[in-house]
Structures are given as C-alpha cells and as structure tokens.
Coordinates of C-alpha atoms in Angstrom, one line a residue:
Chain A
M255 CA -28.1 24.7 11.6
T256 CA -28.2 21.8 14.0
L257 CA -24.9 20.7 12.7
F258 CA -23.2 23.8 13.6
S259 CA -24.9 24.6 16.8
Q260 CA -22.5 22.5 18.9
A261 CA -19.5 22.8 16.7
F262 CA -16.2 24.9 17.1
R263 CA -16.3 24.5 20.8
P264 CA -13.2 23.0 22.3
V265 CA -13.6 20.1 24.9
G266 CA -15.1 21.3 28.2
S267 CA -15.8 24.9 26.8
A268 CA -19.2 26.5 26.0
K269 CA -17.6 29.3 23.8
V270 CA -17.0 29.2 20.0
D271 CA -13.3 29.1 19.3
P272 CA -12.3 31.4 16.4
V273 CA -9.1 29.3 16.0
L274 CA -11.2 26.3 15.2
I275 CA -13.3 28.1 12.6
A276 CA -10.1 29.3 10.8
L277 CA -8.9 25.7 11.0
W278 CA -12.1 24.3 9.5
V279 CA -12.1 26.9 6.5
S280 CA -8.4 25.7 5.8
L281 CA -9.3 22.1 5.9
I282 CA -12.3 22.8 3.4
L283 CA -10.0 24.3 1.1
L284 CA -7.3 21.7 1.3
A285 CA -10.0 19.1 0.6
L286 CA -11.2 21.0 -2.4
I287 CA -7.5 20.8 -3.7
W288 CA -7.4 17.1 -2.9
I289 CA -10.5 16.4 -4.9
T290 CA -9.5 18.5 -7.9
P291 CA -7.7 15.7 -9.6
F292 CA -10.8 13.5 -9.6
V293 CA -12.9 16.5 -10.9
F294 CA -10.3 17.3 -13.7
I295 CA -10.2 13.5 -15.0
V296 CA -14.1 13.3 -15.0
F297 CA -14.4 16.6 -16.9
T298 CA -11.7 15.2 -19.5
A299 CA -13.3 11.9 -19.8
L300 CA -16.5 13.4 -20.9
K301 CA -14.8 15.8 -23.5
S302 CA -14.1 15.0 -27.1
N303 CA -10.6 15.4 -28.1
A304 CA -11.3 18.5 -30.0
T305 CA -12.8 20.2 -27.0
V306 CA -9.8 19.1 -24.8
M307 CA -7.4 20.7 -27.2
G308 CA -9.5 23.7 -28.1
A309 CA -11.1 24.9 -24.8
S310 CA -9.9 25.9 -21.4
A311 CA -9.0 22.9 -19.3
F312 CA -11.2 23.8 -16.3
M313 CA -14.5 24.2 -18.3
P314 CA -17.0 21.7 -17.4
P315 CA -17.9 19.7 -20.6
T316 CA -20.8 21.0 -22.5
E317 CA -21.8 18.1 -24.7
L318 CA -21.1 14.9 -22.7
A319 CA -19.1 12.5 -24.7
F320 CA -20.1 9.3 -23.0
E321 CA -18.9 7.6 -25.9
N322 CA -15.4 7.9 -24.6
F323 CA -16.3 5.2 -22.1
A324 CA -17.6 2.7 -24.5
A325 CA -14.5 3.4 -26.8
A326 CA -12.1 3.1 -24.1
W327 CA -13.8 -0.2 -22.9
W328 CA -13.4 -1.7 -26.4
R329 CA -10.0 -0.4 -27.1
G330 CA -8.5 -1.1 -23.7
N331 CA -9.7 -4.7 -23.7
F332 CA -11.7 -4.0 -20.5
S333 CA -13.8 -7.1 -20.6
T334 CA -10.6 -9.2 -20.6
T335 CA -8.8 -7.3 -17.8
A336 CA -12.0 -7.0 -15.6
F337 CA -12.7 -10.5 -15.8
N338 CA -9.1 -11.5 -14.9
G339 CA -9.2 -9.0 -12.1
V340 CA -12.4 -10.7 -10.7
V341 CA -11.2 -14.2 -11.1
I342 CA -7.9 -13.4 -9.3
T343 CA -9.6 -11.3 -6.6
V344 CA -12.4 -13.8 -5.9
I345 CA -10.1 -16.7 -5.4
K346 CA -7.1 -15.0 -3.7
V347 CA -9.0 -13.0 -1.1
P348 CA -11.1 -15.6 0.6
L349 CA -8.5 -18.3 0.3
G350 CA -5.9 -16.2 1.8
L351 CA -7.9 -15.1 4.6
F352 CA -8.9 -18.6 5.4
I353 CA -5.6 -20.2 5.4
S354 CA -4.2 -17.0 7.5
A355 CA -7.0 -17.6 9.9
M356 CA -6.1 -21.3 10.3
A357 CA -2.4 -20.4 10.9
A358 CA -3.2 -17.6 13.3
Y359 CA -5.4 -19.8 15.3
A360 CA -2.7 -22.3 15.5
L361 CA 0.0 -19.9 16.6
A362 CA -2.3 -18.4 19.2
K363 CA -4.1 -21.1 20.6
V364 CA -2.2 -24.5 20.1
P365 CA 0.6 -25.0 22.3
M366 CA 3.4 -26.0 19.9
R367 CA 7.2 -26.0 20.6
M368 CA 7.9 -23.6 17.7
N369 CA 5.1 -21.1 18.3
K370 CA 7.3 -18.1 18.9
A371 CA 9.9 -18.7 16.1
L372 CA 7.1 -19.2 13.6
F373 CA 5.3 -16.1 14.8
A374 CA 8.5 -14.1 14.4
L375 CA 9.0 -15.4 11.0
F376 CA 5.5 -14.4 9.9
L377 CA 6.1 -10.9 11.6
F378 CA 9.3 -10.4 9.4
G379 CA 7.1 -11.2 6.4
T380 CA 4.8 -8.2 7.2
M381 CA 7.8 -5.9 6.4
L382 CA 9.2 -7.7 3.3
P383 CA 8.7 -5.5 0.2
F384 CA 8.2 -7.5 -2.9
Q385 CA 8.7 -4.7 -5.2
V386 CA 12.4 -5.2 -4.3
M387 CA 12.6 -8.7 -5.5
L388 CA 10.3 -9.1 -8.4
A389 CA 13.0 -11.0 -10.6
P390 CA 13.4 -13.8 -7.9
I391 CA 9.6 -14.2 -7.7
F392 CA 9.5 -14.4 -11.5
R393 CA 12.0 -17.1 -11.3
Q394 CA 10.3 -19.0 -8.7
V395 CA 6.9 -18.8 -10.5
N396 CA 8.7 -19.8 -13.8
A397 CA 10.2 -22.8 -12.0
F398 CA 6.7 -24.1 -11.4
G399 CA 5.8 -23.4 -15.0
L400 CA 3.2 -21.0 -13.9
I401 CA 4.0 -17.9 -15.7
N402 CA 0.7 -16.4 -17.4
T403 CA -1.5 -18.5 -15.3
Y404 CA -4.0 -17.7 -12.6
P405 CA -2.2 -19.9 -9.8
G406 CA 1.1 -18.2 -10.9
I407 CA -0.1 -14.8 -9.9
I408 CA -2.4 -16.0 -6.9
L409 CA 0.4 -17.9 -5.2
P410 CA 2.9 -15.1 -4.7
Y411 CA -0.2 -12.7 -3.9
L412 CA -1.1 -15.1 -1.1
A413 CA 2.5 -15.4 0.0
F414 CA 2.8 -11.7 0.4
G415 CA -0.7 -11.3 2.1
I416 CA -0.4 -14.0 4.6
P417 CA 2.1 -12.3 7.0
Y418 CA 0.1 -9.2 7.7
Q419 CA -3.2 -11.1 7.9
V420 CA -1.8 -13.8 10.3
F421 CA -0.4 -11.1 12.5
I422 CA -3.8 -9.2 12.8
L423 CA -5.6 -12.4 13.3
Y424 CA -3.0 -13.7 15.8
C425 CA -3.4 -10.5 18.0
F426 CA -7.3 -11.1 17.8
F427 CA -7.3 -14.6 18.7
S428 CA -4.7 -14.2 21.5
A429 CA -7.1 -11.8 23.3
V430 CA -9.9 -14.5 23.2
P431 CA -10.2 -15.8 26.8
K432 CA -8.6 -19.2 27.3
E433 CA -11.7 -20.7 28.9
L434 CA -13.6 -20.5 25.7
S435 CA -11.3 -23.0 23.8
E436 CA -10.2 -25.0 26.8
A437 CA -13.9 -25.8 27.7
A438 CA -14.4 -27.2 24.2
R439 CA -11.2 -29.2 24.3
I440 CA -12.2 -30.9 27.5
D441 CA -15.5 -31.8 25.9
G442 CA -13.1 -33.6 23.4
A443 CA -13.4 -31.3 20.4
S444 CA -10.4 -31.2 18.1
H445 CA -8.6 -28.0 17.2
F446 CA -10.3 -28.2 13.8
T447 CA -13.7 -28.1 15.3
I448 CA -13.0 -25.4 17.6
F449 CA -11.5 -23.2 14.9
R450 CA -14.5 -23.8 12.6
R451 CA -17.3 -23.6 15.1
I452 CA -16.0 -21.0 17.7
F453 CA -13.2 -18.9 16.3
L454 CA -14.0 -18.4 12.8
P455 CA -17.6 -17.0 13.8
I456 CA -16.3 -14.6 16.4
S457 CA -13.6 -13.3 14.1
L458 CA -16.1 -12.2 11.5
P459 CA -15.7 -8.5 12.1
V460 CA -12.0 -8.5 11.7
L461 CA -12.2 -11.0 8.7
S462 CA -14.6 -8.6 7.1
A463 CA -12.2 -5.5 7.6
L464 CA -9.2 -7.5 6.2
L465 CA -11.6 -8.9 3.3
I466 CA -12.2 -5.2 2.2
L467 CA -8.6 -4.1 2.4
D468 CA -7.3 -7.1 0.7
F469 CA -9.9 -6.8 -2.0
V470 CA -8.8 -3.3 -2.9
A471 CA -5.1 -4.2 -2.5
T472 CA -5.3 -7.2 -4.9
W473 CA -7.5 -5.5 -7.3
N474 CA -4.9 -2.4 -7.6
E475 CA -1.8 -4.6 -7.5
F476 CA 0.7 -3.7 -10.4
A477 CA 4.4 -4.6 -10.0
M478 CA 3.9 -8.4 -9.5
A479 CA 1.3 -8.8 -12.2
L480 CA 3.8 -6.8 -14.4
V481 CA 6.4 -9.7 -14.2
I482 CA 4.1 -12.7 -14.0
L483 CA 1.3 -12.0 -16.4
Q484 CA 3.0 -11.1 -19.7
D485 CA 0.4 -12.3 -22.0
P486 CA -2.3 -9.5 -22.7
K487 CA -4.9 -12.1 -22.4
M488 CA -4.0 -12.5 -18.7
W489 CA -3.7 -9.0 -17.9
T490 CA -5.5 -7.3 -15.0
L491 CA -6.9 -3.8 -14.9
P492 CA -3.8 -1.9 -13.7
L493 CA -1.8 -3.6 -16.6
G494 CA -4.5 -2.8 -19.1
L495 CA -4.4 0.9 -18.1
M496 CA -0.7 1.0 -18.1
S497 CA -0.6 -0.3 -21.7
F498 CA -3.7 2.1 -22.7
Q499 CA -1.6 5.0 -21.4
S500 CA 1.4 4.1 -23.5
Q501 CA -0.5 3.3 -26.6
F502 CA -3.3 6.0 -26.7
S503 CA -1.8 8.8 -24.6
S504 CA -3.1 11.6 -26.8
D505 CA -6.7 10.2 -26.8
Y506 CA -7.3 12.5 -23.8
G507 CA -11.1 11.7 -23.3
E508 CA -10.6 8.0 -23.6
L509 CA -7.5 7.7 -21.5
N510 CA -9.4 9.5 -18.7
A511 CA -12.3 7.3 -19.1
A512 CA -10.1 4.2 -18.9
T513 CA -8.7 5.6 -15.8
I514 CA -12.2 6.1 -14.2
M515 CA -13.3 2.7 -15.3
T516 CA -10.2 1.3 -13.5
V517 CA -10.5 3.0 -10.2
L518 CA -14.2 2.9 -9.8
P519 CA -14.9 -0.6 -8.4
A520 CA -12.3 0.1 -5.6
A521 CA -13.7 3.5 -5.0
I522 CA -17.2 2.2 -4.7
V523 CA -16.1 -0.5 -2.4
Y524 CA -14.2 2.1 -0.2
L525 CA -17.2 4.5 -0.1
M526 CA -19.6 1.7 1.0
F527 CA -17.4 0.1 3.5
Q528 CA -15.3 3.0 4.7
R529 CA -15.4 2.1 8.5
Y530 CA -14.1 -1.3 7.8
F531 CA -11.0 0.2 6.1
V532 CA -10.2 2.2 9.2
A533 CA -10.8 -0.9 11.4
G534 CA -8.5 -3.2 9.3
L535 CA -5.7 -0.7 8.9
T536 CA -5.6 0.2 12.6
S537 CA -6.3 -2.9 14.3
G538 CA -2.8 -4.1 13.7
A539 CA -0.5 -1.0 13.3
V540 CA -2.0 1.1 16.3
K541 CA -2.7 -1.4 18.9
E542 CA -2.9 -0.4 22.4
Chain B
M948 CA 2.4 -45.1 24.7
P949 CA -1.3 -43.8 24.6
Q950 CA 0.0 -41.0 26.9
A951 CA 2.5 -39.8 24.4
S952 CA 0.1 -39.8 21.3
Q953 CA -2.4 -38.0 23.5
S954 CA 0.0 -35.0 24.0
A955 CA 1.3 -35.1 20.6
R956 CA -2.0 -35.0 18.8
P957 CA -2.9 -31.4 19.5
E958 CA 0.4 -30.2 18.4
R959 CA 0.1 -32.1 15.2
Q960 CA -3.4 -30.5 14.5
G961 CA -1.8 -27.3 15.0
Y962 CA 0.9 -28.0 12.3
V963 CA -1.8 -29.1 10.0
L964 CA -3.6 -25.8 10.5
L965 CA -0.4 -23.8 10.1
A966 CA 0.8 -25.8 7.0
P967 CA -0.9 -24.2 4.0
A968 CA -0.2 -20.6 5.0
L969 CA 3.4 -21.6 6.0
I970 CA 4.2 -23.5 2.8
V971 CA 2.9 -20.8 0.5
Y972 CA 4.6 -18.1 2.4
L973 CA 8.1 -20.1 2.4
L974 CA 8.0 -20.9 -1.2
F975 CA 6.9 -17.8 -2.7
A976 CA 8.1 -15.0 -0.4
V977 CA 11.0 -16.4 1.8
Y978 CA 12.6 -18.6 -0.8
P979 CA 12.9 -15.8 -3.4
M980 CA 14.5 -13.6 -0.9
I981 CA 17.2 -16.3 -0.4
D982 CA 17.3 -16.9 -4.2
V983 CA 18.2 -13.3 -5.0
V984 CA 21.2 -13.4 -2.6
R985 CA 22.4 -16.5 -4.4
M986 CA 21.6 -14.9 -7.7
S987 CA 23.6 -11.8 -6.9
F988 CA 26.7 -14.0 -7.0
S989 CA 26.0 -15.4 -10.3
S990 CA 25.6 -14.5 -13.9
W991 CA 22.2 -15.5 -15.4
N992 CA 20.7 -14.1 -18.5
G993 CA 17.1 -15.5 -18.0
L994 CA 17.4 -18.1 -20.5
S995 CA 20.3 -20.6 -20.0
P996 CA 19.6 -23.5 -17.8
G997 CA 22.6 -22.9 -15.4
A998 CA 24.2 -20.1 -13.8
N999 CA 28.0 -19.5 -13.2
F1000 CA 29.3 -18.3 -9.8
V1001 CA 30.9 -15.0 -10.4
G1002 CA 31.8 -14.1 -6.8
L1003 CA 31.4 -10.4 -6.2
A1004 CA 31.6 -9.4 -9.9
N1005 CA 27.9 -8.1 -9.9
Y1006 CA 28.6 -6.0 -6.8
R1007 CA 31.8 -4.6 -8.4
A1008 CA 29.9 -3.9 -11.6
I1009 CA 26.9 -2.0 -9.9
F1010 CA 29.2 0.0 -7.7
T1011 CA 31.9 0.8 -10.2
Q1012 CA 30.6 0.5 -13.7
D1013 CA 26.8 1.0 -13.7
P1014 CA 26.3 4.5 -14.7
V1015 CA 22.7 4.5 -13.2
F1016 CA 23.2 2.8 -9.7
W1017 CA 24.5 5.7 -7.8
G1018 CA 21.9 8.2 -9.2
A1019 CA 19.2 5.6 -8.3
L1020 CA 20.6 5.3 -4.9
R1021 CA 20.7 9.1 -4.4
N1022 CA 17.0 9.4 -5.8
T1023 CA 16.0 6.7 -3.3
I1024 CA 17.6 8.3 -0.4
W1025 CA 16.1 11.8 -1.3
W1026 CA 12.8 10.3 -2.0
T1027 CA 12.8 8.3 1.3
A1028 CA 13.9 11.4 3.3
L1029 CA 11.1 13.5 1.9
A1030 CA 8.4 10.7 2.2
V1031 CA 8.9 10.1 5.7
T1032 CA 8.7 13.7 6.5
L1033 CA 6.5 15.9 4.3
P1034 CA 3.5 13.6 3.8
N1035 CA 3.5 12.7 7.4
L1036 CA 3.6 16.3 8.7
V1037 CA 0.6 17.0 6.5
S1038 CA -1.1 13.9 7.8
F1039 CA -0.2 14.8 11.3
G1040 CA -1.8 18.2 10.9
L1041 CA -4.9 16.9 9.2
A1042 CA -5.3 14.4 12.1
L1043 CA -5.2 17.0 14.7
A1044 CA -7.3 19.1 12.9
L1045 CA -9.9 16.3 12.2
N1046 CA -9.7 15.4 15.9
Q1047 CA -11.1 18.8 16.9
N1048 CA -14.9 19.6 17.3
I1049 CA -15.7 20.7 13.7
P1050 CA -18.6 19.8 11.4
G1051 CA -18.2 17.5 8.4
K1052 CA -15.3 15.6 9.9
S1053 CA -16.2 12.2 8.4
G1054 CA -16.7 13.8 4.9
L1055 CA -13.5 15.4 5.0
R1056 CA -11.7 12.2 6.1
V1057 CA -13.3 10.4 3.2
V1058 CA -11.9 13.0 0.8
F1059 CA -8.4 12.8 2.2
Y1060 CA -8.3 9.1 2.3
L1061 CA -9.8 8.4 -1.1
P1062 CA -6.5 8.8 -3.1
V1063 CA -5.1 5.9 -0.9
I1064 CA -7.5 3.3 -2.4
I1065 CA -6.9 4.3 -5.9
A1066 CA -4.4 2.1 -7.8
S1067 CA -0.9 3.7 -7.9
I1068 CA -0.8 3.2 -11.6
A1069 CA -4.1 5.1 -11.9
V1070 CA -2.7 7.8 -9.8
A1071 CA 0.4 7.9 -12.1
T1072 CA -2.1 8.1 -15.1
I1073 CA -4.1 10.9 -13.5
W1074 CA -1.1 13.0 -12.6
K1075 CA 0.6 12.4 -16.0
W1076 CA -2.4 14.0 -17.5
M1077 CA -2.5 17.0 -15.1
Y1078 CA 1.1 17.5 -15.8
D1079 CA 0.6 17.4 -19.6
P1080 CA 2.7 20.3 -21.0
F1081 CA 0.1 21.4 -23.3
F1082 CA -3.4 20.6 -22.2
G1083 CA -2.8 19.5 -18.5
L1084 CA -4.1 21.2 -15.6
F1085 CA -1.0 22.9 -14.2
N1086 CA 0.1 24.7 -17.2
N1087 CA -3.2 25.8 -18.0
L1088 CA -3.6 27.2 -14.4
L1089 CA -0.2 29.1 -14.8
M1090 CA -1.2 30.5 -18.2
Q1091 CA -4.6 31.6 -16.6
F1092 CA -2.7 33.6 -13.9
G1093 CA -0.2 34.9 -16.3
L1094 CA 2.6 33.1 -14.9
D1095 CA 3.7 31.9 -18.4
G1096 CA 7.3 32.0 -17.2
W1097 CA 6.6 29.2 -14.7
I1098 CA 5.5 26.8 -17.3
L1099 CA 7.5 23.6 -17.4
D1100 CA 7.5 20.3 -18.8
W1101 CA 6.9 18.9 -15.3
L1102 CA 7.8 15.2 -16.2
G1103 CA 10.1 15.9 -19.2
D1104 CA 12.8 18.1 -17.4
R1105 CA 15.4 16.1 -15.5
K1106 CA 15.7 18.8 -13.0
V1107 CA 12.1 18.7 -11.8
A1108 CA 10.7 15.3 -12.9
L1109 CA 11.4 13.5 -9.6
W1110 CA 9.8 16.2 -7.6
S1111 CA 6.8 16.2 -9.9
V1112 CA 6.4 12.5 -9.2
F1113 CA 6.8 13.0 -5.5
V1114 CA 3.9 15.5 -5.4
A1115 CA 1.8 12.8 -6.8
H1116 CA 2.9 10.4 -4.1
L1117 CA 2.3 13.1 -1.5
W1118 CA -1.3 13.2 -2.7
Q1119 CA -1.7 9.6 -2.5
S1120 CA -0.1 8.9 0.8
V1121 CA -1.1 11.5 3.1
G1122 CA -4.5 9.9 3.8
F1123 CA -2.8 6.5 5.0
S1124 CA -0.7 8.1 7.8
M1125 CA -3.7 10.3 8.7
V1126 CA -5.9 7.4 9.5
L1127 CA -3.1 6.0 11.6
F1128 CA -2.7 9.3 13.5
L1129 CA -6.4 9.6 14.0
A1130 CA -6.6 6.1 15.6
G1131 CA -3.6 7.0 17.8
L1132 CA -5.3 10.2 18.7
Q1133 CA -8.4 8.2 20.0
G1134 CA -6.1 6.7 22.5
V1135 CA -5.3 10.1 24.2
S1136 CA -7.1 10.2 27.3
A1137 CA -9.7 12.8 27.4
T1138 CA -9.5 13.1 31.1
L1139 CA -5.9 13.9 31.1
V1140 CA -6.5 16.6 28.3
E1141 CA -9.1 18.0 30.5
A1142 CA -7.1 17.9 33.7
A1143 CA -4.2 19.6 31.8
R1144 CA -6.5 22.4 30.8
I1145 CA -7.9 22.8 34.3
D1146 CA -4.3 23.1 35.6
G1147 CA -4.0 26.0 33.0
A1148 CA -2.2 24.3 30.2
G1149 CA -2.7 26.1 26.9
R1150 CA -3.2 24.6 23.3
W1151 CA 0.5 24.0 23.0
G1152 CA 1.1 22.8 26.5
V1153 CA -1.6 20.1 26.1
F1154 CA -0.1 19.2 22.9
R1155 CA 3.4 18.9 24.1
Y1156 CA 2.9 17.4 27.4
V1157 CA -0.2 15.1 26.9
T1158 CA -0.8 14.4 23.1
L1159 CA 2.6 14.0 21.8
P1160 CA 3.8 11.6 24.5
A1161 CA 0.6 9.5 24.0
L1162 CA 1.3 9.3 20.2
K1163 CA 4.9 7.9 20.5
P1164 CA 4.0 4.4 19.6
T1165 CA 1.9 5.7 16.5
L1166 CA 4.7 7.9 15.4
M1167 CA 7.1 4.9 15.4
V1168 CA 4.5 2.8 13.3
V1169 CA 3.9 5.7 10.9
F1170 CA 7.7 6.4 10.5
V1171 CA 8.6 2.8 9.9
L1172 CA 5.7 2.0 7.5
S1173 CA 6.3 5.2 5.3
L1174 CA 10.0 4.4 5.3
I1175 CA 9.3 0.9 3.9
N1176 CA 6.5 2.2 1.6
S1177 CA 9.1 4.7 0.1
L1178 CA 11.6 2.1 -0.4
K1179 CA 9.2 0.1 -2.5
A1180 CA 8.2 3.2 -4.6
F1181 CA 7.7 1.3 -7.9
D1182 CA 4.3 1.6 -9.6
I1183 CA 4.0 5.4 -9.5
V1184 CA 7.6 5.9 -11.1
Y1185 CA 6.9 3.3 -13.6
G1186 CA 3.6 4.7 -14.6
M1187 CA 4.6 8.4 -14.7
T1188 CA 8.2 8.5 -16.2
G1189 CA 9.5 5.0 -16.4
G1190 CA 12.7 6.3 -14.8
G1191 CA 13.3 8.9 -17.3
P1192 CA 14.0 11.2 -18.7
A1193 CA 17.7 10.3 -18.8
Q1194 CA 17.3 8.1 -15.8
S1195 CA 16.7 11.2 -13.6
T1196 CA 13.9 9.5 -11.8
Q1197 CA 15.3 6.1 -11.7
M1198 CA 15.3 4.4 -8.2
L1199 CA 16.7 1.3 -6.9
A1200 CA 13.6 -1.0 -6.9
M1201 CA 12.9 -0.2 -10.5
W1202 CA 16.5 -0.3 -11.5
A1203 CA 16.7 -3.9 -10.1
Y1204 CA 13.6 -4.6 -12.1
T1205 CA 15.0 -3.1 -15.3
Q1206 CA 18.2 -4.9 -15.1
S1207 CA 16.7 -8.3 -14.5
M1208 CA 13.5 -8.2 -16.4
Q1209 CA 14.2 -5.8 -19.2
L1210 CA 18.0 -6.0 -19.9
G1211 CA 18.2 -9.6 -18.9
V1212 CA 21.1 -9.3 -16.6
F1213 CA 19.6 -10.9 -13.5
G1214 CA 22.9 -11.1 -11.6
R1215 CA 23.2 -7.3 -11.5
G1216 CA 19.6 -6.8 -10.9
A1217 CA 19.9 -9.2 -8.0
A1218 CA 22.8 -7.4 -6.5
V1219 CA 20.8 -4.2 -6.5
S1220 CA 17.9 -6.1 -4.9
V1221 CA 20.2 -7.3 -2.2
V1222 CA 21.5 -3.8 -1.5
L1223 CA 17.9 -2.5 -1.0
L1224 CA 16.9 -5.5 1.0
L1225 CA 19.8 -5.1 3.4
I1226 CA 18.8 -1.3 3.7
T1227 CA 15.2 -2.6 4.5
L1228 CA 16.5 -5.1 7.0
V1229 CA 18.4 -2.6 8.9
I1230 CA 15.3 -0.7 9.5
V1231 CA 12.9 -3.4 9.8
L1232 CA 14.6 -5.8 12.2
P1233 CA 14.7 -3.4 15.3
Y1234 CA 11.2 -2.6 14.6
I1235 CA 9.9 -6.1 14.4
R1236 CA 11.8 -6.9 17.8
W1237 CA 9.9 -3.8 19.0
M1238 CA 6.6 -5.1 17.9
F1239 CA 7.4 -8.7 19.2
R1240 CA 8.2 -7.5 22.6
R1241 CA 5.1 -5.4 22.6
E1242 CA 3.0 -8.4 21.6
E1243 CA 4.6 -10.4 24.3
M1244 CA 4.0 -7.8 26.8
S1245 CA 0.4 -7.4 26.1
R1246 CA -0.3 -11.1 26.8

C-alpha cells in the first residue's frame, strides 16, 4: 500500500481529496476503454474463423490458434515487407539525423549571411503536409527514374523529415554557450571538426529522442509509400497490411494476426523507450 | 587577399555542412510544392511527355463540374472543426487529471499514448474490424445489451460513416495532444499555484487564473498541430472506407490523390492540392512567424 499512502492528496494538503479518487476511478475506466481495441484484436487473432463467426465476440479464445500468425506471415508476404521496412528505416533514420544535425549546426553556429532566411525556410517545412501533394512528389521521383526503388522512397522521406529535425537541433545548438565553439576556433579547428568532436557528442540525448520518434514515423508511413512503391516486391509493412485487408478481409483471425505483426515492432520500441518519445515530441513544440 | 579568404572560409564551411539537407529538402519537398501550382494550370494525363497550359480550366472544373469536390471540402471542414476541438478537450482533461497526485500515472499515460505510435493504416484495420456489421465488437455489444435497434452498418451507411472514421481518429490522436499538454503543465509554476491556494483560490480559481494563462503557448501549439494533422487526414480514411460509401467520407487530400494517381487527371488533382495548400498556408504562416519571433527572443 505504499503506492497509495501518499496519493490523492493535493499539493500542500495532508488530507485525502475525494474528488481526486473519483477522478482516478474515471481515468482507470477510460483507460480500459482505450485498451479494448487491442484486447479485441489479440483475441480475434487467436481464434479460428469458425469460432469468430460462431461464438460471442468478447469471449477469450479457448483453443489458441497460433497458426493464424504463420499463415498471415506467409500470405501477407511479411518476409518481403518487413525486410523492405528494415532497409528503408535503417538507412533513412540515421542518415536524415546526421545531415539535419550538420545543417542545424551551420545555421546555429556558423555566421552566414543567409542564416535567418534559411532557418525560416526550414521552419516553413515543418508545417508542410506532404499528404496534400502526393502526385507532384510522385512526378519528381519519377523524373529521377526512382519509382519502386529504395532511394526513391528514402529521398522524399528525408526531405519531409529534415525540417523538423533541423528545427529541434537548431534550438538545442543555439543554447550551447558560444565559448565552447569559439575556444576551439581560436585553436584553429575547422567547423567540421567542431561539429564532429564537440557538438555531435553533446547532442546525443536529443539525437536519440529524434531517432526513436523518426523510427516509428518511418516504419508506419503509408501515403508516400503508396504512390512511390507500387511494385509488391518493394512494399513496406503498412502497404502489405492494406493489401491483406482488401484481399482477405473475411479471414478474421489471420487479418488480426497481420495487424498485430505490423504494429508490434513500433509498440515494442515505444514501450522500451517511452521517455524519449516525450522528450523528442516536447523539446520542439513546447519550449520555454 | 589572405584577409578576405580568412573571413570567407568559415562561411563556406557552413554552406558545405548545410548543403546535403538543403538540397534534398529543396528537391523533394519545396520543388513539388511549386510544381503542383504549375501543374494545376495545365493538363497532364501522367503518361504523355508534355503538358498543355489550360489556364484556370482545372479550377473551373473542380469548382463547377466536379460532383465530389464540394462534398469533400465540406467533410474536410467538418472533420477539421471536430478534430481541433473534441480530441483536444479529452486530451486536456486527461493531462489535467494525470498532473494530479494519483497512483499509476505513468502506466495510464502509456495506455493513452499507445494508439499514437500505431500505424494509421493499422488503426484503420483495427477499427474496421470492430465496426464489422456481423462479427464486430460494436454490433455484438449492442446485441448483448438488447439494443438491436441501434445496430448499424457503421462504415457502410453514408450518414454515419464519416463519424465512425472520426471516432477511430479520436482514439488515435488523443494521446498526442495529451503529452504536449502534460509538458506544458510542467511549466506551470508550483509556487504560483501554492501562493494562489494560500490566498484562498479554489480549484477553479487556480485553474482559471494560474494554470490556463501559463498554458497559452501550449494551447496555441496544440491548436495549430491538430489543425494541420486534420488537413492531412489520409491514411485512416483510405484504410477504412476509401472515401466511400458514395463519396460520403471523401476528403480533399484523398480526392487530390484519387484524381491524380487513380483517375489520371493530374491537372485537376493538382488544383485540389493547391486549394488545400492555400488553406494550410493561411493557418501556418502566422504560426511560423510567431515561432520565429519566439526563437529570436529566446536568444
């Protein structure tokens, strides 16, 4: 009961506040509602189609139909889509962070005539919704002959990821005291050296927060992949799931197994690194 | 001469560091935005090498002949209006509650945030299954409680389909704003709250005169971010209804995609994109100016 011994008391009060208890109970109820969809899909994924159609929807599965996962893996071509997802994410995420960090350093610490204008240009990009202009992106990638290729999807992913990352890292680098870089410059170090030896190491916490956020965003991205990766051999997990959903929508157990396999990697990463998510999201948006 | 090269060199190094990010950004984000404007004044079918300049014909077509455009615009406006209010009210309430001294806060926060990291297309699949008219959760629940009369084809009935999709969106997006609000609440000075308490301010008084004013920047950020997010609603609609039934859940972002990529009329699709981009700019530019000023001030 140690967990509860100090709870429900407002700041600066020793008495238990009944309003807080009521609030807590309603939060728990709401959380149960929030988690219901997950429970429902896990239940369905473990049922055979006959059970899904025969028995009540809320009953936990009695005989666990794990074969749904194997079947969905095979029919949904998960080995291909998961492989593509890994290749694209593993290249895009670190590469994007690295070039964003370089740009952010230049904007924050190198005196250039165009600093302000360039920063404003990047800031503008943080708000540019690419879902609104899928066709021109397709056209541009097509002009480079990169439809259905890894570079063809990675380049636009980079382009729309860079502004936000530059913005966050710019804020971080700007807050680093001038003396740190100026001392190194007097010693004759170039900006490349200062960036690599001083600024990259000190920004590791921010970089890891951005890394986690960007991993999930890249892994989950659907709209851009839809227009650029049209060959099923190049599909990523969300595209595979969409196609599975439209082809096998009445194989309920398998469909839900496919959903679970699609979301599981991101969910695991989130549960492992949750504090980074909060740090990455809020460092830019809600800055004091 | 050495003097000049001495001062030019650091700047050049700066541009070298800047170049990769800038080039990729200009080529694959900024250029398409300019291209879409040009495309909206031309006719292109996606195959032929050239495009003809057609003036305002595409705009005239979407405004006067296109049977879907106005419905899609109306849906987008409704969706946006709801998306900036309903989920954020829930998020705000959750954040205020989770900011109190109650047990299990971090666990609760994880639960409410979990849907945010799920791929939208998976959210669509999950909810489509829950809405299944025969074996889905909702209709089974209604049957269980003897409310057979309320049973609906949630995604197949054009009167309710959009709202059914919206509920899924609400489930997914509440956690995002909640985290932003929670971060904002961390910035509310505890001393100020206590001082207000000592001066005899009640729960409402503290909220109204201490918490709310301190949250003003956060409210602004959440408002703009959810506005932008709702304009780009694409994945979830695509995955749940594909715009149907009878275009009743069609929205501008997806209509632009459908016209260009599926019907092959790139010019009209581009015109829809431009309309949507203009709406976005009207919202975003003042916000960016505000961010820019804040950034300048903090230096």
